Tab-separated table of C-alpha atoms and ligand atoms in Angstrom:
chain	number	residue	atom	x	y	z
A	13	UNK	CA	-11.244	-1.697	80.263
A	14	UNK	CA	-8.652	-1.226	82.973
A	15	UNK	CA	-10.067	-1.589	86.460
A	16	UNK	CA	-8.395	-0.958	89.781
A	17	UNK	CA	-9.039	0.023	93.355
A	18	UNK	CA	-7.779	3.421	94.458
A	19	UNK	CA	-7.523	4.775	97.951
A	20	UNK	CA	-7.671	8.486	97.176
A	21	UNK	CA	-9.669	11.015	99.133
A	22	UNK	CA	-12.628	11.826	96.912
A	23	UNK	CA	-11.765	15.460	96.226
A	24	UNK	CA	-8.256	14.392	95.234
A	25	UNK	CA	-9.225	11.584	92.859
A	26	UNK	CA	-7.614	12.462	89.532
A	27	UNK	CA	-9.947	11.384	86.783
A	28	UNK	CA	-11.824	12.965	83.932
A	29	UNK	CA	-15.073	11.948	85.540
A	30	UNK	CA	-15.829	11.336	89.196
A	31	UNK	CA	-19.225	9.777	90.010
A	32	UNK	CA	-21.419	9.845	93.069
A	33	UNK	CA	-24.537	7.926	93.937
A	34	UNK	CA	-27.226	10.286	95.210
A	35	UNK	CA	-30.282	9.023	97.082
A	36	UNK	CA	-33.681	10.555	96.530
A	37	UNK	CA	-35.146	12.835	99.195
A	38	UNK	CA	-32.285	12.717	101.687
A	39	UNK	CA	-29.518	15.277	102.131
A	40	UNK	CA	-26.099	14.904	100.589
A	41	UNK	CA	-23.858	12.346	102.296
A	42	UNK	CA	-20.894	13.731	104.271
A	43	UNK	CA	-18.289	13.003	101.607
A	44	UNK	CA	-20.344	14.872	99.061
A	45	UNK	CA	-20.961	17.829	101.386
A	46	UNK	CA	-17.217	18.437	101.509
A	47	UNK	CA	-16.969	18.361	97.732
A	48	UNK	CA	-20.039	20.572	97.499
A	49	UNK	CA	-18.384	23.234	99.585
A	50	UNK	CA	-15.200	23.056	97.461
A	51	UNK	CA	-17.455	23.571	94.448
A	52	UNK	CA	-19.195	26.631	95.893
A	53	UNK	CA	-22.398	24.666	96.692
A	54	UNK	CA	-23.069	23.831	93.041
A	55	UNK	CA	-24.586	20.463	93.954
A	56	UNK	CA	-26.958	21.899	96.562
A	57	UNK	CA	-28.072	24.503	94.040
A	58	UNK	CA	-28.734	21.896	91.372
A	59	UNK	CA	-30.879	19.943	93.818
A	60	UNK	CA	-32.643	23.056	95.114
A	61	UNK	CA	-33.505	24.091	91.558
A	62	UNK	CA	-34.910	20.567	91.054
A	63	UNK	CA	-32.592	19.925	88.106
A	64	UNK	CA	-31.610	16.675	89.772
A	65	UNK	CA	-33.484	14.821	92.493
A	66	UNK	CA	-31.733	11.453	92.855
A	67	UNK	CA	-34.446	9.408	91.143
A	68	UNK	CA	-33.175	6.043	90.010
A	69	UNK	CA	-31.395	6.288	86.673
A	70	UNK	CA	-31.235	10.108	86.628
A	71	UNK	CA	-27.843	11.645	85.807
A	72	UNK	CA	-26.349	15.133	86.001
A	73	UNK	CA	-22.838	16.080	84.917
A	74	UNK	CA	-20.909	19.334	85.249
A	75	UNK	CA	-17.365	20.692	84.978
A	76	UNK	CA	-15.429	21.371	88.160
A	77	UNK	CA	-12.932	23.919	86.692
A	78	UNK	CA	-10.064	22.772	88.874
A	79	UNK	CA	-11.875	23.186	92.174
A	80	UNK	CA	-11.416	19.465	92.824
A	81	UNK	CA	-8.973	17.062	91.147
A	82	UNK	CA	-11.562	15.426	88.893
A	83	UNK	CA	-12.431	17.394	85.745
A	84	UNK	CA	-16.145	16.766	85.935
A	85	UNK	CA	-18.569	15.424	88.457
A	86	UNK	CA	-21.297	12.992	87.517
A	87	UNK	CA	-24.224	12.591	89.878
A	88	UNK	CA	-26.214	9.406	89.459
A	89	UNK	CA	-29.624	8.985	91.047
A	90	UNK	CA	-30.070	5.683	92.861
A	91	UNK	CA	-33.597	6.157	94.229
A	92	UNK	CA	-34.893	5.699	97.752
A	93	UNK	CA	-32.297	4.732	100.339
A	94	UNK	CA	-34.550	2.174	102.027
A	95	UNK	CA	-35.100	0.342	98.700
A	96	UNK	CA	-31.407	0.274	97.811
A	97	UNK	CA	-30.000	-3.195	97.094
A	98	UNK	CA	-27.154	-4.816	95.182
A	99	UNK	CA	-28.945	-4.687	91.847
A	100	UNK	CA	-29.107	-0.888	92.198
A	101	UNK	CA	-25.383	-0.879	92.881
A	102	UNK	CA	-24.964	-2.683	89.564
A	103	UNK	CA	-27.220	-0.192	87.800
A	104	UNK	CA	-25.161	2.648	89.296
A	105	UNK	CA	-21.874	1.118	88.099
A	106	UNK	CA	-23.325	0.399	84.671
A	107	UNK	CA	-24.666	3.932	84.253
A	108	UNK	CA	-21.354	5.397	85.407
A	109	UNK	CA	-19.453	3.531	82.703
A	110	UNK	CA	-22.014	4.179	79.990
A	111	UNK	CA	-22.141	7.904	80.794
A	112	UNK	CA	-18.348	8.190	80.962
A	113	UNK	CA	-18.085	6.533	77.572
A	114	UNK	CA	-20.751	8.823	76.136
A	115	UNK	CA	-18.675	11.776	77.407
A	116	UNK	CA	-15.662	10.213	75.657
A	117	UNK	CA	-13.793	10.180	78.951
A	118	UNK	CA	-10.720	8.011	79.273
A	119	UNK	CA	-10.699	7.817	83.053
A	120	UNK	CA	-13.477	7.351	85.564
A	121	UNK	CA	-13.387	7.307	89.349
A	122	UNK	CA	-16.387	5.705	91.038
A	123	UNK	CA	-17.213	6.362	94.649
A	124	UNK	CA	-18.832	3.675	96.763
A	125	UNK	CA	-22.449	4.516	97.672
A	126	UNK	CA	-22.952	4.912	101.405
A	127	UNK	CA	-25.354	2.064	102.140
A	128	UNK	CA	-25.976	-0.833	104.494
A	129	UNK	CA	-24.676	-3.494	102.095
A	130	UNK	CA	-21.267	-5.015	102.863
A	131	UNK	CA	-18.260	-3.283	101.303
A	132	UNK	CA	-17.121	-6.591	99.781
A	133	UNK	CA	-20.505	-7.148	98.099
A	134	UNK	CA	-20.714	-3.561	96.857
A	135	UNK	CA	-17.160	-3.700	95.504
A	136	UNK	CA	-17.847	-6.965	93.686
A	137	UNK	CA	-21.127	-5.669	92.245
A	138	UNK	CA	-19.577	-2.390	91.073
A	139	UNK	CA	-16.597	-4.065	89.402
A	140	UNK	CA	-18.856	-6.552	87.720
A	141	UNK	CA	-21.308	-3.934	86.469
A	142	UNK	CA	-18.507	-1.786	85.037
A	143	UNK	CA	-17.054	-4.657	83.044
A	144	UNK	CA	-20.475	-5.873	81.865
A	145	UNK	CA	-21.559	-2.367	80.852
A	146	UNK	CA	-18.333	-1.849	78.928
A	147	UNK	CA	-18.994	-4.852	76.701
A	148	UNK	CA	-20.469	-4.303	73.246
A	149	UNK	CA	-20.559	-6.792	70.438
A	150	UNK	CA	-18.999	-4.720	67.672
A	151	UNK	CA	-16.518	-7.106	66.082
A	152	UNK	CA	-18.284	-6.736	62.748
A	153	UNK	CA	-18.755	-2.959	62.820
A	154	UNK	CA	-16.273	-1.028	60.706
A	155	UNK	CA	-14.724	1.608	62.931
A	156	UNK	CA	-13.242	4.898	61.803
A	157	UNK	CA	-10.965	5.434	64.740
A	158	UNK	CA	-9.829	3.160	67.509
A	159	UNK	CA	-11.755	3.748	70.704
A	160	UNK	CA	-9.499	4.230	73.708
A	161	UNK	CA	-10.244	1.926	76.584
A	162	UNK	CA	-11.649	3.404	79.752
A	163	UNK	CA	-9.579	3.296	82.958
A	164	UNK	CA	-11.871	2.869	85.960
A	165	UNK	CA	-10.894	3.183	89.581
A	166	UNK	CA	-13.213	2.174	92.361
A	167	UNK	CA	-12.473	4.486	95.253
A	168	UNK	CA	-11.883	2.748	98.579
A	169	UNK	CA	-13.211	-0.546	97.217
A	170	UNK	CA	-12.261	-3.913	98.625
A	171	UNK	CA	-9.453	-5.183	96.397
A	172	UNK	CA	-10.168	-8.941	96.575
A	173	UNK	CA	-13.851	-8.425	95.842
A	174	UNK	CA	-13.104	-6.117	92.928
A	175	UNK	CA	-10.697	-8.702	91.502
A	176	UNK	CA	-13.238	-11.499	91.830
A	177	UNK	CA	-16.000	-9.305	90.358
A	178	UNK	CA	-13.698	-8.589	87.434
A	179	UNK	CA	-13.053	-12.299	86.857
A	180	UNK	CA	-16.758	-13.126	86.979
A	181	UNK	CA	-17.719	-10.309	84.623
A	182	UNK	CA	-14.925	-11.066	82.152
A	183	UNK	CA	-16.094	-14.667	82.097
A	184	UNK	CA	-19.699	-13.584	81.558
A	185	UNK	CA	-18.470	-11.394	78.694
A	186	UNK	CA	-16.588	-14.361	77.288
A	187	UNK	CA	-19.848	-16.344	77.275
A	188	UNK	CA	-21.673	-13.350	75.746
A	189	UNK	CA	-19.139	-13.135	72.954
A	190	UNK	CA	-19.694	-16.813	72.076
A	191	UNK	CA	-23.451	-16.228	72.160
A	192	UNK	CA	-23.284	-13.145	69.962
A	193	UNK	CA	-21.093	-14.465	67.173
A	194	UNK	CA	-22.987	-15.421	63.999
A	195	UNK	CA	-24.249	-18.973	63.591
A	196	UNK	CA	-22.122	-19.475	60.473
A	197	UNK	CA	-19.096	-19.105	62.749
A	198	UNK	CA	-20.252	-20.745	65.959
A	199	UNK	CA	-20.915	-24.323	64.846
A	200	UNK	CA	-20.592	-27.421	67.032
A	201	UNK	CA	-17.015	-27.837	65.729
A	202	UNK	CA	-16.235	-24.228	66.683
A	203	UNK	CA	-17.483	-24.774	70.234
A	204	UNK	CA	-15.322	-27.888	70.433
A	205	UNK	CA	-12.215	-26.036	69.313
A	206	UNK	CA	-12.995	-23.199	71.706
A	207	UNK	CA	-13.335	-25.686	74.577
A	208	UNK	CA	-10.005	-27.191	73.556
A	209	UNK	CA	-8.342	-23.793	73.420
A	210	UNK	CA	-9.687	-22.888	76.845
A	211	UNK	CA	-8.725	-26.318	78.157
A	212	UNK	CA	-5.144	-25.805	77.058
A	213	UNK	CA	-4.976	-22.360	78.645
A	214	UNK	CA	-6.436	-23.517	81.949
A	215	UNK	CA	-4.908	-27.007	81.949
A	216	UNK	CA	-8.193	-28.906	81.829
A	217	UNK	CA	-8.890	-32.258	80.274
A	218	UNK	CA	-11.113	-31.787	77.228
A	219	UNK	CA	-12.570	-34.598	75.167
A	220	UNK	CA	-14.724	-34.235	72.091
A	221	UNK	CA	-16.999	-36.886	70.645
A	222	UNK	CA	-17.630	-36.434	66.923
A	223	UNK	CA	-20.115	-38.249	64.734
A	224	UNK	CA	-18.240	-41.569	64.744
A	225	UNK	CA	-17.728	-41.645	68.510
A	226	UNK	CA	-21.325	-40.596	69.120
A	227	UNK	CA	-22.438	-43.519	66.959
A	228	UNK	CA	-20.218	-45.900	68.884
A	229	UNK	CA	-21.603	-44.702	72.203
A	230	UNK	CA	-25.219	-44.810	71.061
A	231	UNK	CA	-25.816	-41.092	71.515
A	232	UNK	CA	-28.602	-41.191	68.972
A	233	UNK	CA	-30.403	-38.086	70.215
A	234	UNK	CA	-27.545	-35.719	69.439
A	235	UNK	CA	-26.983	-37.539	66.146
A	236	UNK	CA	-30.643	-37.351	65.116
A	237	UNK	CA	-30.945	-33.629	65.797
A	238	UNK	CA	-27.674	-32.904	63.999
A	239	UNK	CA	-28.371	-35.122	61.025
A	240	UNK	CA	-29.974	-32.419	58.887
A	241	UNK	CA	-26.916	-30.181	58.914
A	242	UNK	CA	-23.504	-30.298	57.260
A	243	UNK	CA	-22.147	-28.943	60.548
A	244	UNK	CA	-21.836	-32.224	62.394
A	245	UNK	CA	-22.767	-32.572	66.063
A	246	UNK	CA	-20.363	-32.867	68.985
A	247	UNK	CA	-20.495	-33.830	72.628
A	248	UNK	CA	-17.833	-31.846	74.425
A	249	UNK	CA	-16.572	-32.748	77.882
A	250	UNK	CA	-14.385	-30.612	80.142
A	251	UNK	CA	-13.002	-31.856	83.446
A	252	UNK	CA	-11.874	-29.473	86.153
A	253	UNK	CA	-10.398	-31.107	89.230
A	254	UNK	CA	-10.103	-28.502	91.954
A	255	UNK	CA	-11.540	-30.733	94.658
A	256	UNK	CA	-10.158	-33.713	96.533
A	257	UNK	CA	-9.362	-36.851	94.593
A	258	UNK	CA	-12.417	-39.085	94.543
A	259	UNK	CA	-14.795	-36.320	95.618
A	260	UNK	CA	-18.024	-36.549	93.656
A	261	UNK	CA	-18.139	-33.942	90.880
A	262	UNK	CA	-20.836	-31.433	90.072
A	263	UNK	CA	-21.847	-32.178	86.484
A	264	UNK	CA	-22.942	-29.284	84.309
A	265	UNK	CA	-24.893	-30.125	81.165
A	266	UNK	CA	-25.584	-27.470	78.525
A	267	UNK	CA	-27.814	-27.279	75.465
A	268	UNK	CA	-25.630	-26.268	72.538
A	269	UNK	CA	-27.917	-25.922	69.529
A	270	UNK	CA	-25.822	-23.557	67.439
A	271	UNK	CA	-28.899	-22.684	65.385
A	272	UNK	CA	-32.468	-23.838	65.879
A	273	UNK	CA	-34.515	-23.535	62.680
A	274	UNK	CA	-37.031	-25.929	64.218
A	275	UNK	CA	-35.955	-28.559	61.679
A	276	UNK	CA	-38.716	-30.152	59.572
A	277	UNK	CA	-41.243	-28.698	62.083
A	278	UNK	CA	-39.809	-25.382	60.919
A	279	UNK	CA	-40.132	-22.163	62.883
A	280	UNK	CA	-41.775	-19.008	61.500
A	281	UNK	CA	-39.284	-16.388	60.270
A	282	UNK	CA	-40.098	-13.722	62.891
A	283	UNK	CA	-37.012	-13.129	65.058
A	284	UNK	CA	-35.531	-16.359	63.761
A	285	UNK	CA	-32.050	-14.783	63.915
A	286	UNK	CA	-32.373	-15.023	67.702
A	287	UNK	CA	-32.144	-18.786	67.435
A	288	UNK	CA	-28.380	-18.374	67.127
A	289	UNK	CA	-28.631	-17.998	70.929
A	290	UNK	CA	-29.872	-21.565	71.300
A	291	UNK	CA	-26.347	-22.592	72.330
A	292	UNK	CA	-26.401	-20.305	75.369
A	293	UNK	CA	-26.475	-23.163	77.870
A	294	UNK	CA	-23.301	-24.671	76.410
A	295	UNK	CA	-21.634	-21.244	76.265
A	296	UNK	CA	-22.528	-20.668	79.931
A	297	UNK	CA	-20.695	-23.856	80.881
A	298	UNK	CA	-17.475	-22.522	79.382
A	299	UNK	CA	-17.887	-19.294	81.365
A	300	UNK	CA	-18.566	-21.158	84.614
A	301	UNK	CA	-15.556	-23.440	84.205
A	302	UNK	CA	-13.382	-20.433	83.337
A	303	UNK	CA	-14.331	-18.805	86.663
A	304	UNK	CA	-13.777	-22.047	88.581
A	305	UNK	CA	-10.358	-22.687	87.060
A	306	UNK	CA	-9.124	-19.101	87.299
A	307	UNK	CA	-10.273	-18.685	90.891
A	308	UNK	CA	-9.051	-22.128	91.969
A	309	UNK	CA	-12.475	-23.346	93.099
A	310	UNK	CA	-12.076	-26.344	95.405
A	311	UNK	CA	-14.533	-28.626	93.635
A	312	UNK	CA	-14.496	-31.238	90.932
A	313	UNK	CA	-16.538	-30.213	87.919
A	314	UNK	CA	-17.484	-31.938	84.702
A	315	UNK	CA	-18.943	-29.871	81.884
A	316	UNK	CA	-20.912	-31.575	79.107
A	317	UNK	CA	-21.962	-29.541	76.086
A	318	UNK	CA	-24.458	-31.244	73.768
A	319	UNK	CA	-23.934	-29.474	70.456
A	320	UNK	CA	-25.789	-29.760	67.162
A	321	UNK	CA	-27.406	-27.587	64.533
A	322	UNK	CA	-31.135	-28.174	64.015
A	323	UNK	CA	-31.923	-27.822	60.308
A	324	UNK	CA	-34.350	-29.249	57.796
A	325	UNK	CA	-32.814	-31.046	54.828
A	326	UNK	CA	-33.099	-34.311	52.926
A	327	UNK	CA	-31.227	-36.024	55.739
A	328	UNK	CA	-33.020	-34.352	58.643
A	329	UNK	CA	-34.806	-36.353	61.343
A	330	UNK	CA	-38.562	-36.450	61.074
A	331	UNK	CA	-41.702	-36.242	63.164
A	332	UNK	CA	-42.658	-39.870	63.654
A	333	UNK	CA	-39.075	-41.001	64.110
A	334	UNK	CA	-38.282	-43.032	67.210
A	335	UNK	CA	-34.848	-42.515	68.715
A	336	UNK	CA	-33.036	-44.721	71.202
A	337	UNK	CA	-31.286	-42.382	73.615
A	338	UNK	CA	-27.963	-43.142	75.339
A	339	UNK	CA	-29.676	-44.704	78.374
A	340	UNK	CA	-31.679	-46.968	76.016
A	341	UNK	CA	-34.990	-45.211	76.584
A	342	UNK	CA	-36.874	-44.582	73.350
A	343	UNK	CA	-38.152	-41.173	72.289
A	344	UNK	CA	-41.064	-40.649	69.916
A	345	UNK	CA	-40.394	-37.478	67.939
A	346	UNK	CA	-43.587	-35.522	67.405
A	347	UNK	CA	-42.021	-32.145	66.778
A	348	UNK	CA	-38.464	-31.666	65.550
A	349	UNK	CA	-38.462	-28.202	67.146
A	350	UNK	CA	-38.451	-29.753	70.612
A	351	UNK	CA	-34.846	-30.752	69.907
A	352	UNK	CA	-33.144	-29.404	73.034
A	353	UNK	CA	-34.560	-32.106	75.276
A	354	UNK	CA	-33.467	-34.734	72.735
A	355	UNK	CA	-29.791	-33.704	72.717
A	356	UNK	CA	-29.920	-33.285	76.490
A	357	UNK	CA	-31.329	-36.806	76.926
A	358	UNK	CA	-28.016	-38.317	75.774
A	359	UNK	CA	-25.888	-35.991	77.879
A	360	UNK	CA	-28.054	-36.426	80.982
A	361	UNK	CA	-28.100	-40.211	80.560
A	362	UNK	CA	-24.326	-40.133	80.256
A	363	UNK	CA	-24.006	-37.869	83.322
A	364	UNK	CA	-26.326	-40.131	85.311
A	365	UNK	CA	-23.905	-43.038	84.874
A	366	UNK	CA	-21.289	-41.184	86.878
A	367	UNK	CA	-21.592	-40.706	90.630
A	368	UNK	CA	-22.122	-36.993	91.110
A	369	UNK	CA	-22.955	-34.508	93.842
A	370	UNK	CA	-25.566	-32.993	91.542
A	371	UNK	CA	-26.323	-32.672	87.837
A	372	UNK	CA	-27.221	-29.160	86.735
A	373	UNK	CA	-28.510	-28.667	83.228
A	374	UNK	CA	-28.860	-25.291	81.614
A	375	UNK	CA	-30.795	-24.758	78.403
A	376	UNK	CA	-32.774	-22.314	76.280
A	377	UNK	CA	-35.396	-25.009	76.368
A	378	UNK	CA	-38.909	-23.620	75.987
A	379	UNK	CA	-40.796	-20.618	74.679
A	380	UNK	CA	-43.263	-21.319	77.477
A	381	UNK	CA	-40.825	-20.167	80.156
A	382	UNK	CA	-40.641	-16.783	78.430
A	383	UNK	CA	-44.431	-16.522	78.729
A	384	UNK	CA	-44.320	-17.529	82.395
A	385	UNK	CA	-41.350	-15.534	83.695
A	386	UNK	CA	-40.307	-13.086	80.964
A	387	UNK	CA	-36.694	-11.991	81.080
A	388	UNK	CA	-36.668	-11.492	84.857
A	389	UNK	CA	-36.143	-15.029	86.106
A	390	UNK	CA	-34.792	-18.238	84.647
A	391	UNK	CA	-37.105	-21.178	85.339
A	392	UNK	CA	-35.887	-23.839	87.743
A	393	UNK	CA	-37.121	-27.388	88.246
A	394	UNK	CA	-35.393	-30.239	90.047
A	395	UNK	CA	-35.537	-33.150	92.446
A	396	UNK	CA	-33.321	-31.792	95.223
A	397	UNK	CA	-34.905	-29.019	97.265
A	398	UNK	CA	-31.684	-28.375	99.168
A	399	UNK	CA	-29.767	-27.649	95.976
A	400	UNK	CA	-32.612	-25.566	94.567
A	401	UNK	CA	-32.709	-23.451	97.737
A	402	UNK	CA	-28.983	-22.811	97.400
A	403	UNK	CA	-29.477	-21.910	93.746
A	404	UNK	CA	-32.330	-19.512	94.555
A	405	UNK	CA	-30.227	-17.684	97.142
A	406	UNK	CA	-27.307	-17.501	94.725
A	407	UNK	CA	-29.707	-15.981	92.192
A	408	UNK	CA	-30.839	-13.286	94.593
A	409	UNK	CA	-27.294	-12.332	95.527
A	410	UNK	CA	-26.034	-12.182	91.958
A	411	UNK	CA	-29.067	-10.706	90.196
A	412	UNK	CA	-28.972	-13.740	87.844
A	413	UNK	CA	-32.312	-14.792	89.268
A	414	UNK	CA	-34.076	-18.157	89.175
A	415	UNK	CA	-37.664	-19.078	90.052
A	416	UNK	CA	-38.642	-22.571	91.045
A	417	UNK	CA	-41.487	-24.222	89.187
A	418	UNK	CA	-43.220	-27.467	90.157
A	419	UNK	CA	-42.716	-31.026	89.061
A	420	UNK	CA	-45.843	-33.197	89.190
A	421	UNK	CA	-47.113	-36.585	88.111
A	422	UNK	CA	-49.407	-34.826	85.601
A	423	UNK	CA	-46.423	-33.435	83.714
A	424	UNK	CA	-44.823	-36.880	83.572
A	425	UNK	CA	-48.089	-38.199	82.146
A	426	UNK	CA	-47.944	-35.547	79.443
A	427	UNK	CA	-44.749	-36.952	77.925
A	428	UNK	CA	-45.733	-40.641	78.047
A	429	UNK	CA	-45.876	-42.138	74.570
A	430	UNK	CA	-48.076	-44.959	73.326
A	431	UNK	CA	-45.431	-46.312	70.979
A	432	UNK	CA	-42.185	-45.424	72.804
A	433	UNK	CA	-41.029	-44.702	76.363
A	434	UNK	CA	-41.468	-40.930	76.091
A	435	UNK	CA	-42.557	-38.419	73.471
A	436	UNK	CA	-40.828	-35.127	72.922
A	437	UNK	CA	-43.819	-32.810	73.334
A	438	UNK	CA	-46.504	-32.582	76.002
A	439	UNK	CA	-50.098	-31.628	75.367
A	440	UNK	CA	-50.683	-30.464	71.808
A	441	UNK	CA	-51.940	-27.138	73.186
A	442	UNK	CA	-48.640	-26.239	74.794
A	443	UNK	CA	-50.040	-26.203	78.319
A	444	UNK	CA	-47.290	-26.109	80.965
A	445	UNK	CA	-44.756	-26.453	78.162
A	446	UNK	CA	-41.757	-25.794	80.399
A	447	UNK	CA	-42.865	-28.437	82.864
A	448	UNK	CA	-43.586	-31.227	80.410
A	449	UNK	CA	-40.118	-30.442	79.005
A	450	UNK	CA	-38.646	-30.759	82.504
A	451	UNK	CA	-40.546	-34.016	83.067
A	452	UNK	CA	-39.024	-35.311	79.844
A	453	UNK	CA	-35.510	-34.457	81.071
A	454	UNK	CA	-36.216	-36.087	84.436
A	455	UNK	CA	-36.679	-39.419	82.660
A	456	UNK	CA	-32.954	-39.384	81.832
A	457	UNK	CA	-31.352	-38.427	85.141
A	458	UNK	CA	-31.987	-41.779	86.843
A	459	UNK	CA	-31.305	-41.672	90.578
A	460	UNK	CA	-29.069	-38.604	90.397
A	461	UNK	CA	-29.838	-35.365	92.143
A	462	UNK	CA	-30.675	-32.840	89.469
A	463	UNK	CA	-31.493	-29.165	88.928
A	464	UNK	CA	-32.662	-27.837	85.571
A	465	UNK	CA	-32.455	-24.175	84.551
A	466	UNK	CA	-34.495	-22.975	81.566
A	467	UNK	CA	-32.829	-19.767	80.373
A	468	UNK	CA	-34.926	-19.226	77.215
A	469	UNK	CA	-36.168	-15.860	78.541
A	470	UNK	CA	-32.972	-14.623	80.154
A	471	UNK	CA	-30.152	-15.706	77.821
A	472	UNK	CA	-30.278	-12.621	75.645
A	473	UNK	CA	-31.912	-9.229	75.644
A	474	UNK	CA	-33.428	-6.995	73.016
A	475	UNK	CA	-33.942	-4.147	75.492
A	476	UNK	CA	-30.647	-2.964	76.930
A	477	UNK	CA	-30.407	-2.534	80.712
A	478	UNK	CA	-28.002	-0.175	82.525
A	479	UNK	CA	-25.355	-2.859	82.783
A	480	UNK	CA	-26.339	-5.091	79.865
A	481	UNK	CA	-26.255	-4.053	76.243
A	482	UNK	CA	-28.066	-5.869	73.436
A	483	UNK	CA	-27.512	-9.553	72.818
A	484	UNK	CA	-26.249	-12.386	74.970
A	485	UNK	CA	-26.371	-11.888	78.742
A	486	UNK	CA	-24.418	-14.928	79.903
A	487	UNK	CA	-27.437	-15.972	81.999
A	488	UNK	CA	-26.603	-18.817	84.355
A	489	UNK	CA	-22.872	-18.122	84.560
A	490	UNK	CA	-23.114	-15.965	87.648
A	491	UNK	CA	-25.806	-17.868	89.496
A	492	UNK	CA	-24.218	-21.280	88.958
A	493	UNK	CA	-20.745	-19.979	89.858
A	494	UNK	CA	-22.131	-18.520	93.071
A	495	UNK	CA	-24.021	-21.765	93.716
A	496	UNK	CA	-20.733	-23.684	93.394
A	497	UNK	CA	-18.978	-21.290	95.759
A	498	UNK	CA	-21.618	-21.649	98.453
A	499	UNK	CA	-22.502	-25.318	98.026
B	501	BES	N1	-35.037	-23.194	71.333
B	501	BES	C1	-36.439	-23.340	71.490
B	501	BES	C2	-36.966	-22.634	72.734
B	501	BES	C3	-36.941	-21.143	72.714
B	501	BES	C4	-38.010	-20.428	72.234
B	501	BES	C5	-35.880	-20.477	73.255
B	501	BES	C6	-38.002	-19.055	72.272
B	501	BES	C7	-35.863	-19.099	73.297
B	501	BES	C8	-36.929	-18.389	72.810
B	501	BES	C9	-36.816	-24.804	71.619
B	501	BES	O1	-36.009	-25.692	70.925
B	501	BES	C10	-38.197	-24.932	71.056
B	501	BES	O2	-38.362	-24.636	69.910
B	501	BES	N2	-39.145	-25.344	71.881
B	501	BES	C11	-40.491	-25.453	71.477
B	501	BES	C12	-41.041	-26.735	72.041
B	501	BES	C13	-42.389	-27.109	71.511
B	501	BES	C14	-42.281	-27.507	70.053
B	501	BES	C15	-42.928	-28.255	72.337
B	501	BES	C16	-41.247	-24.250	72.031
B	501	BES	O3	-40.987	-23.849	73.146
B	501	BES	O4	-42.088	-23.725	71.313
B	502	ZN	ZN1	-36.558	-25.926	68.889
B	503	ZN	ZN1	-34.014	-25.041	70.678
């Protein structure tokens, strides 16, 4: 997709499709009134005849027969004006692109909705939604003819905000692409080579620990989880130094299980294919660092991706095993399907050794968070209220929303083991599963400040939204990037 800002007067915008946001139950905005009169009051008639009312998500398209520069006009309903917020701007942008593509248009001009939101925010949101809506994972679909890419111009948008929105959305799409690729392709080694490729492009230091190095360092959690697979585990580290020398870094830790069969505690086969998305936390880290490096973020960042494939085999780790994690704490394995917390224990223990501003981990950690929050919010737990407040606000602004959940002595009790320091599952009944998981992680962060995001419900979607098609959503990329910008 080509995306630019154009300064044309609406009636003179040359494009195959020109879109307008129309609010429900209020008259046409001034800009549209002018166009309406050039079109012989077609729009007023359509509204009068109740063919289009401006309800959210409603669309109406018609030819303009040369009466204005654009060949057709697309009206998009955006609902009640008083309820209008940035997420509706994104829906509007997404619908505009999807409709233009359905009409096989090659050029689209989008007008800015007249609303109380800041022009910079609206411009960013529109650019982002267009680029996100344009993305489809179709690398494996045989195509008969090559689809032409859509040229979008945002009329009277703020150029800097559009450019930044474009960078964010392209980086989210980059993460989505990694999420969507098949598990036979995206192995721990693949993620390592992708990190190295990105590192070269963006001039970052990248180091990869393979099996031997993991053994030397005593990263027995990552090793244990990866032991059942021929695709050996990796711990991948990326360093981005945009901040002052010596300034404490923000450390990002991601769960990178490239496929989660459950291991010996094997999962049922229903929707098992979706467990290719169990590396979404690690993929998000690459997207976040891409945004930081390309926008010149003035912060020091360290990304740690704990990557393994969780499979049953003759060499797989077993329930009953006791693992010594990197920070020397021992873990009693009671369920090999609670593997995310085990690989994260090494990475968090390693992160906790370094002096950091904050450690943020991001993981498709528990089914329980999907029960609690669905696909609307990612779950958030942590030990630094200040950082969590910043994260929550960043979530609201970006639409990549997070909801704080509690940490409590009871949850810590749930993961105490009788024969080791911790056990990898809480109560056998799965009560507060996301919170016993978080309490487990907490045991490895030491004195560091720490925020944990559980993206199990938000990392991918099976019901497309106006600006998100099927598959990976890049959850966490936007909210954490915004968090870093506003920290
Ligand atoms: N990767 C899963 C969590 C998950 C489930 C993510 C559904 C997305 C959708 C994780 O490794 C897992 O299997 N967790 C178990 C933990 C349980 C055995 C304590 C779970 O949530 O059921
Ligand atoms: Zn699992
Ligand atoms: Zn998992």
